[in-house]
mmCIF file of C-alpha atoms in Angstrom:
data_model
loop_
_atom_site.group_PDB
_atom_site.id
_atom_site.type_symbol
_atom_site.label_atom_id
_atom_site.label_comp_id
_atom_site.label_asym_id
_atom_site.label_seq_id
_atom_site.Cartn_x
_atom_site.Cartn_y
_atom_site.Cartn_z
ATOM 1 C CA MET A 1 45.086 -134.151 263.049
ATOM 2 C CA LYS A 2 42.635 -135.643 260.603
ATOM 3 C CA PRO A 3 39.575 -137.537 261.879
ATOM 4 C CA GLY A 4 38.742 -140.934 260.440
ATOM 5 C CA LYS A 5 35.694 -143.007 259.705
ATOM 6 C CA ASN A 6 35.995 -144.762 263.072
ATOM 7 C CA ASP A 7 36.084 -141.486 265.009
ATOM 8 C CA LEU A 8 33.110 -139.842 266.712
ATOM 9 C CA LEU A 9 32.186 -136.164 266.595
ATOM 10 C CA LEU A 10 30.493 -135.357 269.919
ATOM 11 C CA VAL A 11 28.476 -132.139 269.571
ATOM 12 C CA LEU A 12 27.641 -130.743 272.987
ATOM 13 C CA ASP A 13 24.546 -128.643 273.725
ATOM 14 C CA VAL A 14 24.414 -126.366 270.673
ATOM 15 C CA GLN A 15 20.949 -125.191 271.702
ATOM 16 C CA ASN A 16 19.097 -121.911 271.415
ATOM 17 C CA ASP A 17 19.269 -121.084 275.125
ATOM 18 C CA PHE A 18 23.073 -121.281 275.006
ATOM 19 C CA CYS A 19 23.328 -119.013 271.970
ATOM 20 C CA PRO A 20 23.009 -115.198 271.818
ATOM 21 C CA GLY A 21 19.507 -114.153 272.894
ATOM 22 C CA GLY A 22 19.010 -117.350 274.898
ATOM 23 C CA ALA A 23 18.314 -117.708 278.598
ATOM 24 C CA LEU A 24 21.890 -118.787 279.396
ATOM 25 C CA ALA A 25 23.746 -117.377 276.423
ATOM 26 C CA VAL A 26 27.378 -118.356 275.978
ATOM 27 C CA PRO A 27 29.241 -115.364 274.495
ATOM 28 C CA ASP A 28 29.589 -115.882 270.740
ATOM 29 C CA GLY A 29 28.028 -119.331 271.166
ATOM 30 C CA ASP A 30 26.402 -119.487 267.747
ATOM 31 C CA SER A 31 29.748 -118.962 266.011
ATOM 32 C CA VAL A 32 30.569 -122.655 266.505
ATOM 33 C CA VAL A 33 27.809 -123.753 264.131
ATOM 34 C CA PRO A 34 29.590 -123.262 260.767
ATOM 35 C CA ASP A 35 32.732 -125.027 261.997
ATOM 36 C CA ILE A 36 30.753 -127.974 263.346
ATOM 37 C CA ASN A 37 28.808 -128.299 260.091
ATOM 38 C CA ARG A 38 32.071 -128.190 258.131
ATOM 39 C CA MET A 39 33.758 -130.820 260.284
ATOM 40 C CA ALA A 40 30.892 -133.294 260.401
ATOM 41 C CA GLY A 41 31.466 -134.727 256.942
ATOM 42 C CA ASP A 42 34.931 -135.956 257.920
ATOM 43 C CA PHE A 43 33.605 -138.237 260.654
ATOM 44 C CA GLY A 44 32.086 -141.667 260.356
ATOM 45 C CA HIS A 45 29.946 -141.093 263.459
ATOM 46 C CA CYS A 46 28.222 -138.165 265.159
ATOM 47 C CA VAL A 47 26.303 -137.892 268.435
ATOM 48 C CA LEU A 48 24.608 -134.789 269.859
ATOM 49 C CA THR A 49 23.831 -133.970 273.472
ATOM 50 C CA GLN A 50 20.818 -131.932 274.484
ATOM 51 C CA ASP A 51 20.229 -130.283 277.858
ATOM 52 C CA TRP A 52 16.653 -131.296 278.691
ATOM 53 C CA HIS A 53 15.464 -129.965 282.035
ATOM 54 C CA PRO A 54 11.992 -130.247 283.540
ATOM 55 C CA ALA A 55 10.497 -126.960 284.737
ATOM 56 C CA GLY A 56 11.597 -126.176 288.279
ATOM 57 C CA HIS A 57 14.838 -128.142 288.007
ATOM 58 C CA PHE A 58 16.827 -128.033 291.242
ATOM 59 C CA SER A 59 19.824 -126.475 289.468
ATOM 60 C CA PHE A 60 17.757 -123.379 288.623
ATOM 61 C CA ALA A 61 18.190 -120.365 290.880
ATOM 62 C CA SER A 62 14.413 -119.913 290.717
ATOM 63 C CA ALA A 63 14.030 -123.177 292.657
ATOM 64 C CA HIS A 64 15.923 -121.652 295.615
ATOM 65 C CA PRO A 65 14.162 -118.571 297.051
ATOM 66 C CA GLY A 66 16.593 -115.763 297.734
ATOM 67 C CA LYS A 67 19.359 -117.275 295.587
ATOM 68 C CA ALA A 68 20.673 -115.466 292.510
ATOM 69 C CA PRO A 69 21.796 -117.054 289.256
ATOM 70 C CA PHE A 70 25.479 -118.081 289.281
ATOM 71 C CA SER A 71 25.555 -118.438 293.068
ATOM 72 C CA THR A 72 26.365 -121.846 294.566
ATOM 73 C CA VAL A 73 24.521 -124.287 296.796
ATOM 74 C CA THR A 74 25.501 -127.664 298.187
ATOM 75 C CA MET A 75 23.695 -130.661 296.738
ATOM 76 C CA PRO A 76 23.990 -134.266 297.967
ATOM 77 C CA TYR A 77 26.519 -134.771 295.144
ATOM 78 C CA GLY A 78 28.575 -131.620 295.885
ATOM 79 C CA ASP A 79 28.634 -127.933 295.011
ATOM 80 C CA GLN A 80 26.154 -126.841 292.357
ATOM 81 C CA THR A 81 26.167 -123.597 290.402
ATOM 82 C CA LEU A 82 22.631 -122.202 290.162
ATOM 83 C CA TRP A 83 21.617 -121.246 286.646
ATOM 84 C CA PRO A 84 18.882 -119.143 285.062
ATOM 85 C CA ASP A 85 15.985 -121.328 283.914
ATOM 86 C CA HIS A 86 17.142 -122.792 280.595
ATOM 87 C CA CYS A 87 16.628 -125.647 278.120
ATOM 88 C CA ILE A 88 13.244 -126.593 279.569
ATOM 89 C CA GLN A 89 11.790 -129.662 277.915
ATOM 90 C CA GLY A 90 9.783 -128.907 274.791
ATOM 91 C CA THR A 91 10.594 -125.193 274.655
ATOM 92 C CA GLU A 92 12.161 -123.244 271.838
ATOM 93 C CA GLY A 93 15.190 -122.609 274.027
ATOM 94 C CA ALA A 94 15.849 -126.341 274.314
ATOM 95 C CA ARG A 95 15.851 -126.845 270.545
ATOM 96 C CA PHE A 96 19.096 -127.194 268.646
ATOM 97 C CA HIS A 97 20.363 -124.051 266.935
ATOM 98 C CA PRO A 98 18.482 -123.852 263.613
ATOM 99 C CA GLY A 99 21.718 -123.497 261.640
ATOM 100 C CA LEU A 100 23.062 -126.837 262.843
ATOM 101 C CA ASP A 101 23.048 -129.201 259.862
ATOM 102 C CA LEU A 102 23.942 -132.731 260.974
ATOM 103 C CA PRO A 103 21.612 -135.103 259.125
ATOM 104 C CA ALA A 104 23.985 -138.043 259.644
ATOM 105 C CA ALA A 105 23.913 -137.757 263.454
ATOM 106 C CA GLU A 106 23.199 -141.195 264.872
ATOM 107 C CA MET A 107 21.913 -140.387 268.338
ATOM 108 C CA ILE A 108 20.807 -137.620 270.702
ATOM 109 C CA ILE A 109 21.786 -137.983 274.358
ATOM 110 C CA ARG A 110 19.393 -136.001 276.537
ATOM 111 C CA LYS A 111 20.704 -135.042 279.953
ATOM 112 C CA GLY A 112 19.593 -133.097 283.010
ATOM 113 C CA TYR A 113 16.089 -134.539 282.977
ATOM 114 C CA ASP A 114 16.289 -135.796 286.578
ATOM 115 C CA PRO A 115 14.784 -132.840 288.504
ATOM 116 C CA GLU A 116 17.251 -133.227 291.380
ATOM 117 C CA ILE A 117 20.554 -133.817 289.541
ATOM 118 C CA ASP A 118 22.242 -131.499 287.069
ATOM 119 C CA SER A 119 24.235 -132.981 284.211
ATOM 120 C CA TYR A 120 27.232 -131.485 282.437
ATOM 121 C CA SER A 121 29.000 -134.551 281.083
ATOM 122 C CA ALA A 122 27.775 -136.529 278.094
ATOM 123 C CA PHE A 123 28.703 -139.683 280.028
ATOM 124 C CA PHE A 124 27.501 -139.216 283.632
ATOM 125 C CA GLU A 125 25.076 -137.085 285.597
ATOM 126 C CA ASN A 126 26.653 -134.739 288.162
ATOM 127 C CA ASP A 127 26.401 -137.370 290.871
ATOM 128 C CA ARG A 128 29.289 -138.939 288.905
ATOM 129 C CA LYS A 129 27.695 -142.391 288.901
ATOM 130 C CA THR A 130 24.452 -142.271 286.902
ATOM 131 C CA PRO A 131 25.392 -143.113 283.289
ATOM 132 C CA THR A 132 23.770 -141.602 280.211
ATOM 133 C CA GLY A 133 24.380 -144.706 278.084
ATOM 134 C CA LEU A 134 26.922 -143.070 275.756
ATOM 135 C CA ALA A 135 29.830 -145.190 277.005
ATOM 136 C CA GLY A 136 27.890 -148.366 276.285
ATOM 137 C CA TYR A 137 27.021 -147.149 272.810
ATOM 138 C CA LEU A 138 30.637 -146.370 271.992
ATOM 139 C CA GLY A 139 31.771 -149.722 273.374
ATOM 140 C CA GLU A 140 29.272 -151.695 271.327
ATOM 141 C CA ARG A 141 30.217 -149.783 268.181
ATOM 142 C CA GLY A 142 33.948 -150.191 268.839
ATOM 143 C CA LEU A 143 34.570 -146.430 268.797
ATOM 144 C CA LYS A 144 37.645 -145.417 270.774
ATOM 145 C CA ARG A 145 38.427 -141.842 269.746
ATOM 146 C CA ILE A 146 36.117 -138.859 270.153
ATOM 147 C CA PHE A 147 36.350 -135.208 269.154
ATOM 148 C CA CYS A 148 34.402 -132.817 271.406
ATOM 149 C CA VAL A 149 32.913 -129.550 270.141
ATOM 150 C CA GLY A 150 30.152 -127.197 271.265
ATOM 151 C CA LEU A 151 29.055 -125.442 274.443
ATOM 152 C CA ALA A 152 30.382 -124.659 276.904
ATOM 153 C CA THR A 153 34.151 -125.150 277.013
ATOM 154 C CA ASP A 154 34.352 -124.834 280.800
ATOM 155 C CA PHE A 155 31.362 -127.000 281.702
ATOM 156 C CA CYS A 156 29.814 -129.592 279.403
ATOM 157 C CA VAL A 157 32.804 -129.848 277.067
ATOM 158 C CA ARG A 158 35.280 -130.064 279.927
ATOM 159 C CA PHE A 159 33.432 -132.674 281.979
ATOM 160 C CA SER A 160 32.596 -134.777 278.927
ATOM 161 C CA ALA A 161 36.242 -134.779 277.848
ATOM 162 C CA GLU A 162 37.507 -135.646 281.333
ATOM 163 C CA ASP A 163 35.021 -138.508 281.659
ATOM 164 C CA ALA A 164 35.965 -139.815 278.225
ATOM 165 C CA ARG A 165 39.582 -140.036 279.348
ATOM 166 C CA LYS A 166 38.588 -141.811 282.570
ATOM 167 C CA LEU A 167 36.795 -144.347 280.394
ATOM 168 C CA GLY A 168 39.966 -144.940 278.385
ATOM 169 C CA LEU A 169 38.914 -143.102 275.228
ATOM 170 C CA GLU A 170 41.359 -141.100 273.155
ATOM 171 C CA THR A 171 39.875 -137.622 273.458
ATOM 172 C CA VAL A 172 40.370 -134.465 271.401
ATOM 173 C CA VAL A 173 38.756 -131.098 272.152
ATOM 174 C CA VAL A 174 38.582 -128.747 269.180
ATOM 175 C CA LEU A 175 38.794 -125.424 270.989
ATOM 176 C CA GLY A 176 38.074 -123.393 267.854
ATOM 177 C CA ALA A 177 34.644 -125.055 267.701
ATOM 178 C CA CYS A 178 33.864 -124.450 271.400
ATOM 179 C CA ARG A 179 32.914 -121.369 273.385
ATOM 180 C CA GLY A 180 32.875 -120.875 277.154
ATOM 181 C CA ILE A 181 30.911 -119.091 279.867
ATOM 182 C CA ASP A 182 33.951 -118.148 282.014
ATOM 183 C CA LEU A 183 32.764 -117.828 285.598
ATOM 184 C CA GLY A 184 35.690 -116.527 287.645
ATOM 185 C CA GLY A 185 38.340 -117.893 285.311
ATOM 186 C CA SER A 186 36.589 -121.201 284.657
ATOM 187 C CA ILE A 187 37.746 -121.405 281.023
ATOM 188 C CA ALA A 188 41.430 -121.300 281.955
ATOM 189 C CA ALA A 189 40.833 -123.715 284.821
ATOM 190 C CA GLY A 190 38.932 -126.057 282.530
ATOM 191 C CA VAL A 191 41.673 -126.042 279.902
ATOM 192 C CA GLU A 192 44.285 -126.900 282.532
ATOM 193 C CA ALA A 193 42.092 -129.673 283.956
ATOM 194 C CA MET A 194 41.604 -131.191 280.506
ATOM 195 C CA LYS A 195 45.342 -131.104 279.843
ATOM 196 C CA ALA A 196 45.998 -132.802 283.184
ATOM 197 C CA ALA A 197 43.481 -135.517 282.273
ATOM 198 C CA GLY A 198 45.337 -136.272 279.047
ATOM 199 C CA VAL A 199 42.910 -134.601 276.667
ATOM 200 C CA MET A 200 44.439 -133.415 273.407
ATOM 201 C CA LEU A 201 43.561 -129.780 272.716
ATOM 202 C CA VAL A 202 43.619 -128.436 269.149
ATOM 203 C CA GLU A 203 42.286 -125.301 267.533
ATOM 204 C CA ARG A 204 40.801 -126.937 264.478
ATOM 205 C CA VAL A 205 40.710 -130.139 262.442
#
C-alpha cells in the first residue's frame, strides 16, 4: 500500500520518556525513528502528538499514595492504569526524540494536559467525549485516510486508530513503525481490537 499526497501520517508520542532510558520506556521504542523519517516524505500531510502532562497528573501512581505504577484505579471515566511520572510539561522527557526529522509536520496535538483526565487517543481524551481538535482539522482539510505510527501500539496507537474508524476515516496502522508496552498481553489484545474496528494493519509502507 502506497500513501498519497492526500494521506496523513499520524506520528504518536515519539518522545524521550517513551524511549530507552526514559521514565516510561517502551521496549525498543527508539527503533521506530528511522522508519518514520523514511516514510514521511511519501505523505502530503503529517501531524505529531505529544503527551504533555502537568506535574502531579492524576494518572501518575505518585498521585495515589500506596499505589504502584501499572496498578489500576477507577476514575469517573472508567478504569485507569497508573503510570510512572512521565512527559511532564517542559521537561526533557516530554521532548520529541532528537532523531525524529519531520520538518514538514503541520501540527502538534498536545494531550493529557488536563490534570484529572488521561489521554491516549489523538482524537479524544479518556473520558471519550473531550475532543483534541484533530478530527476538525482533518475535516476542514478534506483528509480521509490516516496512517498511524509511533508509541505505543497497545495504548495511544490503538485508541487513536479505533477512534479514527469511529469517525469514518480509512485507517492504517504500520506495525513495523510501532512498538508496544505489553501489559498482560495488551499488544495482542490491541491488535485484535483494531482488526475488529476495521483498521488495516500492515508491517510497512
